[in-house]
PDB file of C-alpha atoms in Angstrom:
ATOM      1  CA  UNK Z 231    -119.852-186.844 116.370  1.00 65.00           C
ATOM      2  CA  UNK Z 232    -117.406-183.888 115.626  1.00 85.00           C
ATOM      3  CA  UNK Z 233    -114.438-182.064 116.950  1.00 90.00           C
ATOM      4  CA  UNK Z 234    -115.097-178.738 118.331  1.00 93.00           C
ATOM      5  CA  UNK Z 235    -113.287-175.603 119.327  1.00 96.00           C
ATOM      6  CA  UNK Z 236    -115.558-173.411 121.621  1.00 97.00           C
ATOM      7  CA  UNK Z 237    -115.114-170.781 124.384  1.00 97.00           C
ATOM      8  CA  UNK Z 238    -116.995-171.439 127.621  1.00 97.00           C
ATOM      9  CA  UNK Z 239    -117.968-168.724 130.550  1.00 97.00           C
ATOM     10  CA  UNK Z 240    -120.489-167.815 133.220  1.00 97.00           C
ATOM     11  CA  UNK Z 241    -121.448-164.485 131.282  1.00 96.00           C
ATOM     12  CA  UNK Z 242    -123.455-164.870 127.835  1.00 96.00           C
ATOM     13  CA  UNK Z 243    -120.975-164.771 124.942  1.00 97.00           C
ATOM     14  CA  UNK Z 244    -121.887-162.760 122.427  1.00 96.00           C
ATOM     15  CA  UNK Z 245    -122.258-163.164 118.975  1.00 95.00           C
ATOM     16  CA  UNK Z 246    -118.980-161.734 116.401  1.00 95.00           C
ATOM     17  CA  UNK Z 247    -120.965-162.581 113.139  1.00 91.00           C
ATOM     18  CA  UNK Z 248    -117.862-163.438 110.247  1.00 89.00           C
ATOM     19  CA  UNK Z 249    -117.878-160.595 108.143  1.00 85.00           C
ATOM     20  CA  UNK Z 250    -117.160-162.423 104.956  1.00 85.00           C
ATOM     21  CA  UNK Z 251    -120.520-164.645 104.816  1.00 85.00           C
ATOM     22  CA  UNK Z 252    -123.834-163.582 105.011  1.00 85.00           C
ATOM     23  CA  UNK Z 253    -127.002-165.444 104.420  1.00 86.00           C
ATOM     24  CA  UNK Z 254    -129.265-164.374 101.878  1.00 88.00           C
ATOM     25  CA  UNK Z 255    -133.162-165.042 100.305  1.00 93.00           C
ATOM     26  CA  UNK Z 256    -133.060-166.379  96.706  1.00 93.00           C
ATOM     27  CA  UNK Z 257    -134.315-162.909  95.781  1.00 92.00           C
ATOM     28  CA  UNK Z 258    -131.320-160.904  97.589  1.00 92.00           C
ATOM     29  CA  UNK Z 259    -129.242-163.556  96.198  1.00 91.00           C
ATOM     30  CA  UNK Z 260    -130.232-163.300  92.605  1.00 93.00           C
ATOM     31  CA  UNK Z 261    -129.636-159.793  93.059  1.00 93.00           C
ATOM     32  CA  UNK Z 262    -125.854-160.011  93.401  1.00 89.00           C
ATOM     33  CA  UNK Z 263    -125.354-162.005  90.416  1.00 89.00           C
ATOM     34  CA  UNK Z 264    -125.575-165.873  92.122  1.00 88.00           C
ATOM     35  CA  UNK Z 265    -127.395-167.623  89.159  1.00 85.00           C
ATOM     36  CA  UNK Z 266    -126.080-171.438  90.216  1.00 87.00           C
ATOM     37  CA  UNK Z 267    -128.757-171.955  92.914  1.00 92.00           C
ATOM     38  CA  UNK Z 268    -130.310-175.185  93.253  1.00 91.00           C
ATOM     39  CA  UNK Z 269    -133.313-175.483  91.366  1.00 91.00           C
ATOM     40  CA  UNK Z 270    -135.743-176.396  94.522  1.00 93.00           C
ATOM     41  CA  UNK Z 271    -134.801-172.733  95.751  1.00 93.00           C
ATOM     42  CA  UNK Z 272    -135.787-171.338  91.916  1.00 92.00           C
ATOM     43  CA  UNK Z 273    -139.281-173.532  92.039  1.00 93.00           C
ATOM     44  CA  UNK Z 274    -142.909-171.256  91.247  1.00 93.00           C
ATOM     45  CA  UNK Z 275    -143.970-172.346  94.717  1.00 95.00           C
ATOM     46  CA  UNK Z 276    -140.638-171.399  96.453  1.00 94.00           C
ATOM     47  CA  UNK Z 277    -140.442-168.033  98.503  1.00 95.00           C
ATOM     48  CA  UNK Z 278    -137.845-166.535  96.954  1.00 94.00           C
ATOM     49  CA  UNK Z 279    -138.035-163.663 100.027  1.00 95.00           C
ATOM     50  CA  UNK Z 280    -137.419-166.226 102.748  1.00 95.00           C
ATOM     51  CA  UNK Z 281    -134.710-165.322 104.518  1.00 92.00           C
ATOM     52  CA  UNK Z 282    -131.594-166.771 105.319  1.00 89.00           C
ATOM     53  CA  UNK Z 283    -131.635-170.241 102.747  1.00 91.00           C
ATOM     54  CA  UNK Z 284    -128.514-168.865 100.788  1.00 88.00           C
ATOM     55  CA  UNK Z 285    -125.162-168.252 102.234  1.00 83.00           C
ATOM     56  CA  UNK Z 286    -123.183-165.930 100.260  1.00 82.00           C
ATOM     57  CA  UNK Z 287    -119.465-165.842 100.893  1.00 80.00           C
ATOM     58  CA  UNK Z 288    -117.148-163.069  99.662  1.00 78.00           C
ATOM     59  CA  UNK Z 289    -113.910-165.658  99.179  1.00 78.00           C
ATOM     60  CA  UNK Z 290    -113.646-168.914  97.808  1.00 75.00           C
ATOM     61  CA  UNK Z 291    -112.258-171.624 100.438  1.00 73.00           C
ATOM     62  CA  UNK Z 292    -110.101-174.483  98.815  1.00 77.00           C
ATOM     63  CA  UNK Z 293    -109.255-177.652 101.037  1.00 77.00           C
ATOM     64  CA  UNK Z 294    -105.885-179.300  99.556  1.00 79.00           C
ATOM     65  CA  UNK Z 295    -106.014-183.433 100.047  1.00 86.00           C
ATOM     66  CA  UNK Z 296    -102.954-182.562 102.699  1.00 78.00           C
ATOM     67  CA  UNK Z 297    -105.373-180.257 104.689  1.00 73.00           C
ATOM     68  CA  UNK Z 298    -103.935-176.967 103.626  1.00 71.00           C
ATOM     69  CA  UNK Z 299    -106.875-174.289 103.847  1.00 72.00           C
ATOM     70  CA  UNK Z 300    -106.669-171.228 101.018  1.00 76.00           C
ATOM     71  CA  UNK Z 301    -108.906-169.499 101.688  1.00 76.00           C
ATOM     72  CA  UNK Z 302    -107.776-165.664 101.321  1.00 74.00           C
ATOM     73  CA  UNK Z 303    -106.300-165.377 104.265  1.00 76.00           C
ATOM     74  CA  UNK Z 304    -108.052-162.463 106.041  1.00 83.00           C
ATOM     75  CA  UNK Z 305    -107.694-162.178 109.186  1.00 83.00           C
ATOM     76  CA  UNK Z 306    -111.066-161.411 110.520  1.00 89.00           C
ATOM     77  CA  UNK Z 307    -112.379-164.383 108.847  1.00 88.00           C
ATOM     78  CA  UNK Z 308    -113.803-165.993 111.411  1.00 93.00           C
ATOM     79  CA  UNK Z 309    -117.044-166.765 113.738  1.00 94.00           C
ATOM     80  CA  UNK Z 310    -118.044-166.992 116.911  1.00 97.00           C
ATOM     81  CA  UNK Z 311    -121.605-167.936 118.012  1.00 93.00           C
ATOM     82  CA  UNK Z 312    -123.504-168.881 121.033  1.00 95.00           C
ATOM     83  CA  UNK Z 313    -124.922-172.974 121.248  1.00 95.00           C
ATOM     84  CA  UNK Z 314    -126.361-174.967 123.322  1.00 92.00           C
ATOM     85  CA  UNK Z 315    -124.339-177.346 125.940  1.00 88.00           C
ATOM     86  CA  UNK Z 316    -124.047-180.529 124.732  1.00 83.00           C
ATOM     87  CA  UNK Z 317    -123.699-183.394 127.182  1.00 76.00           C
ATOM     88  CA  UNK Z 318    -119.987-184.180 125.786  1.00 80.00           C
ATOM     89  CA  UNK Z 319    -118.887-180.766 127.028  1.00 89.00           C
ATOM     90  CA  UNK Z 320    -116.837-180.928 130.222  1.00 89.00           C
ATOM     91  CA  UNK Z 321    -117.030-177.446 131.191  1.00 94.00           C
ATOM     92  CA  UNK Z 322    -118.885-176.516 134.470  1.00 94.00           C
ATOM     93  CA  UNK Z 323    -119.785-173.239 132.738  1.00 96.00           C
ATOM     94  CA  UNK Z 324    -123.117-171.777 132.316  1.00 95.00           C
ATOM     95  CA  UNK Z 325    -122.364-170.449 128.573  1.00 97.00           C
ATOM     96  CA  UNK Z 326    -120.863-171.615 125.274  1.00 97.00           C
ATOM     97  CA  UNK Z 327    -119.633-170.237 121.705  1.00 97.00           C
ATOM     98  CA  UNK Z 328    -118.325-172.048 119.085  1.00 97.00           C
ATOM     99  CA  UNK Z 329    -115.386-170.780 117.261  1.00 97.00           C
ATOM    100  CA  UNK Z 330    -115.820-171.101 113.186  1.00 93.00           C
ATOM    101  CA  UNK Z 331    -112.460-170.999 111.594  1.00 93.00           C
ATOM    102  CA  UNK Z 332    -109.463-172.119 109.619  1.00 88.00           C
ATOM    103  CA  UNK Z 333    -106.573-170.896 112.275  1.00 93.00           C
ATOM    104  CA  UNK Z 334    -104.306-168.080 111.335  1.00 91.00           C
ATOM    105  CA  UNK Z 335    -102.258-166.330 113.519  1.00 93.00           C
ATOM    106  CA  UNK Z 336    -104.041-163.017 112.857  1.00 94.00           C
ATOM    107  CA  UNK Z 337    -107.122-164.938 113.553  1.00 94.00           C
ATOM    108  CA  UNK Z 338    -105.869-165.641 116.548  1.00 96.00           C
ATOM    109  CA  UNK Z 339    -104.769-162.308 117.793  1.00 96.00           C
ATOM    110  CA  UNK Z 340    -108.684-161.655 117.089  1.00 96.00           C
ATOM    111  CA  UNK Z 341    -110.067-163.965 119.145  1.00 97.00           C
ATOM    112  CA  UNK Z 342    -107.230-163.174 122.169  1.00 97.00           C
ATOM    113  CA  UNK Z 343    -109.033-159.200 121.714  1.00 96.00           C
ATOM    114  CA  UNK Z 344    -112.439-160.927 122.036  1.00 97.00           C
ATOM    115  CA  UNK Z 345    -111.139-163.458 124.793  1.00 98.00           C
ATOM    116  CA  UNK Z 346    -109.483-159.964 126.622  1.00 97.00           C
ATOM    117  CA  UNK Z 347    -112.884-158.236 125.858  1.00 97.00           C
ATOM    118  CA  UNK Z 348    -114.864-161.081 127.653  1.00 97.00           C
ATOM    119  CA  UNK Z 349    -113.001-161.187 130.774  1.00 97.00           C
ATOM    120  CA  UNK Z 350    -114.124-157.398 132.016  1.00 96.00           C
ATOM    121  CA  UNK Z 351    -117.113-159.242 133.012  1.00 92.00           C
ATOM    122  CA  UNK Z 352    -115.918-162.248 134.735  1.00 95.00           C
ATOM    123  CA  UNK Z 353    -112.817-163.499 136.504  1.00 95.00           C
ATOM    124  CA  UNK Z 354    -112.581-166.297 134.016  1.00 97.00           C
ATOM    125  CA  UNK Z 355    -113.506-168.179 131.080  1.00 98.00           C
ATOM    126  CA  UNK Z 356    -112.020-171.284 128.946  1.00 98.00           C
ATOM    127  CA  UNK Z 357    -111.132-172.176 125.675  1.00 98.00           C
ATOM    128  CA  UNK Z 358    -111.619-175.266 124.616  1.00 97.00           C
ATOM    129  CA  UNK Z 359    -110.880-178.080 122.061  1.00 96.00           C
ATOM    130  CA  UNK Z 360    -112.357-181.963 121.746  1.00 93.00           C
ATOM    131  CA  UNK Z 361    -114.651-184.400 120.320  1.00 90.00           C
ATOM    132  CA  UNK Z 362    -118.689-184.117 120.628  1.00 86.00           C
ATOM    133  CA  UNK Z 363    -119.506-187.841 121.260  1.00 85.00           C
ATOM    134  CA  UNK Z 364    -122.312-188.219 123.797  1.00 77.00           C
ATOM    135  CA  UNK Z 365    -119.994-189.178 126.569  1.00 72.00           C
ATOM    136  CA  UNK Z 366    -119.168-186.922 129.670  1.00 69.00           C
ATOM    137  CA  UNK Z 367    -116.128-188.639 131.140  1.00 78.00           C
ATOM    138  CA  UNK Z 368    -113.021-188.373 128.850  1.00 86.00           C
ATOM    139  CA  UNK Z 369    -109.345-186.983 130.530  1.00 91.00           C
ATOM    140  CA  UNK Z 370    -109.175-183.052 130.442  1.00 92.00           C
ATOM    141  CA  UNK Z 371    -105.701-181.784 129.690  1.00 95.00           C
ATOM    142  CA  UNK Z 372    -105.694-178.361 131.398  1.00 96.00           C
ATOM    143  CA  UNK Z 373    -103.321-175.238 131.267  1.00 97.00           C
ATOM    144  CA  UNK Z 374    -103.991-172.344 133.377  1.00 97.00           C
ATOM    145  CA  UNK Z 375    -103.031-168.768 131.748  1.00 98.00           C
ATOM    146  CA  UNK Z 376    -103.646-164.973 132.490  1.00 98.00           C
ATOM    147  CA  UNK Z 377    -105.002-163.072 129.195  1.00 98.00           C
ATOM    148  CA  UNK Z 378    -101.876-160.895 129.323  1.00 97.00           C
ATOM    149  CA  UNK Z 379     -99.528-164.466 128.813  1.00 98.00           C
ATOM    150  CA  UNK Z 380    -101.725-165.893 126.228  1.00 98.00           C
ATOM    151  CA  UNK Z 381    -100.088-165.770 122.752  1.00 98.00           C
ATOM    152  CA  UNK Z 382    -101.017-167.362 119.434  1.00 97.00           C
ATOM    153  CA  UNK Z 383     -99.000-170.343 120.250  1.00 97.00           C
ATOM    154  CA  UNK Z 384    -100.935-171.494 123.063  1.00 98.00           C
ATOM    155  CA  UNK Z 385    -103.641-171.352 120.651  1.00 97.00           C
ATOM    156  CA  UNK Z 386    -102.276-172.907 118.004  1.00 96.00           C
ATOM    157  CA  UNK Z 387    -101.079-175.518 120.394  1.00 97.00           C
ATOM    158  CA  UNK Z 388    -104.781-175.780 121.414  1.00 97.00           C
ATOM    159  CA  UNK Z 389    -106.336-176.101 117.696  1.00 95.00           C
ATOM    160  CA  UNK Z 390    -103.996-178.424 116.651  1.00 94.00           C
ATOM    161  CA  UNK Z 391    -104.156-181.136 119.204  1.00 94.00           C
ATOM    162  CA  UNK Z 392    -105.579-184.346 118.992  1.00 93.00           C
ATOM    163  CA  UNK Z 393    -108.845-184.566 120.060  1.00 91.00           C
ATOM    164  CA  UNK Z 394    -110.087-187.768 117.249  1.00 89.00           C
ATOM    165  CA  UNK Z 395    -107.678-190.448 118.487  1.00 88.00           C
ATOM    166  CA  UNK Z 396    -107.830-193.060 121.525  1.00 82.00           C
ATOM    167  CA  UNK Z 397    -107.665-192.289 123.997  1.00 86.00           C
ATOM    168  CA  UNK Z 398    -110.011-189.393 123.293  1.00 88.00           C
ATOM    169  CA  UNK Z 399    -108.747-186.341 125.250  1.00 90.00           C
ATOM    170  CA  UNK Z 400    -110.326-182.779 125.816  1.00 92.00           C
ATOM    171  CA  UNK Z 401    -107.774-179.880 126.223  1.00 96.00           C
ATOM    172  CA  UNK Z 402    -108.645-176.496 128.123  1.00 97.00           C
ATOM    173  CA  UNK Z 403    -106.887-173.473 128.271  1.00 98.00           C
ATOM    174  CA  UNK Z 404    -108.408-171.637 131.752  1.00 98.00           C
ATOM    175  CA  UNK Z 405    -107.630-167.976 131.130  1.00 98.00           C
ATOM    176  CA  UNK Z 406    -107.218-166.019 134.258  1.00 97.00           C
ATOM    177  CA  UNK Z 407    -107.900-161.657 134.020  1.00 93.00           C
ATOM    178  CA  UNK Z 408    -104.369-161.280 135.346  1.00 83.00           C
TER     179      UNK Z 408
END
């Protein structure tokens, strides 16, 4: 079970890879310098040209006991990527994409340009926020909004609600073309 921020639409959602993590093979990795791998990746029998079994990351990310994030602060630092529906997901659209971040407001203002960049191919799609538990029946807090009214604070709003306490609740923000 997990809390989830994800986008949802009737057109595929494409991919916006974070530009600040890449994954690597244990050759490409030793390459740049990374010497503290884990010594199953560094075995004789490994394949040390597998891709993809290192993720390299050009910033460190430090969690603070309060929840703080440092984590440099860029404001493209952030992911979005196609899954799967999962039965806990109350949309009634055909597509999903996860969002992979620690909100900023300039991380924001990046996904309202790929949020804007998503609706020239549909009329709508949805943002939304709440808890992956196997069940398909929770409330749905909704708020409909064009693209051109949809600020950082309705996001913000939308990250930081409460999606892990009872009564669990999913929010949605429905964003409209106009």
């Amino acid at each position: 079970m997990s809390c989830i921020l994800y986008i949802a639409s009737n057109n595929p959602l494409p991919l916006r890879e974070n530009p600040h993590e890449k994954l690597l093979s244990v050759r490409e990795a030793l390459a740049l310098g990374i010497t503290d791998l884990p010594d199953c990746l560094l075995a004789e029998d490994f394949d040390k040209d597998k891709p993809d079994v290192v993720l390299y990351a050009d910033r460190d990310v430090v969690i603070h006991e309060d929840g703080t994030v440092e984590d440099g602060n860029s404001p493209d630092d952030f992911a979005i990527f196609p899954i799967e529906k999962d039965i806990s997901m109350q949309t009634k659209k055909t597509y999903c994409a996860q969002i992979q971040w620690y909100f900023t407001a300039e991380r924001a203002e990046g996904l309202i340009s790929y949020l804007k960049e998503q609706l020239k191919n549909t009329e709508n799609i949805e943002l939304w926020h709440g808890w992956l538990d196997n069940h398909f029946s929770h409330p749905i807090q909704r708020k409909e909004i064009s693209i051109d009214t949809l600020t950082v604070a309705d996001i913000a709003t939308l990250d930081k609600a409460d999606v892990v306490t009872e009564p669990l609740i999913h929010f949605c923000l429905s964003i409209t073309r106009t």
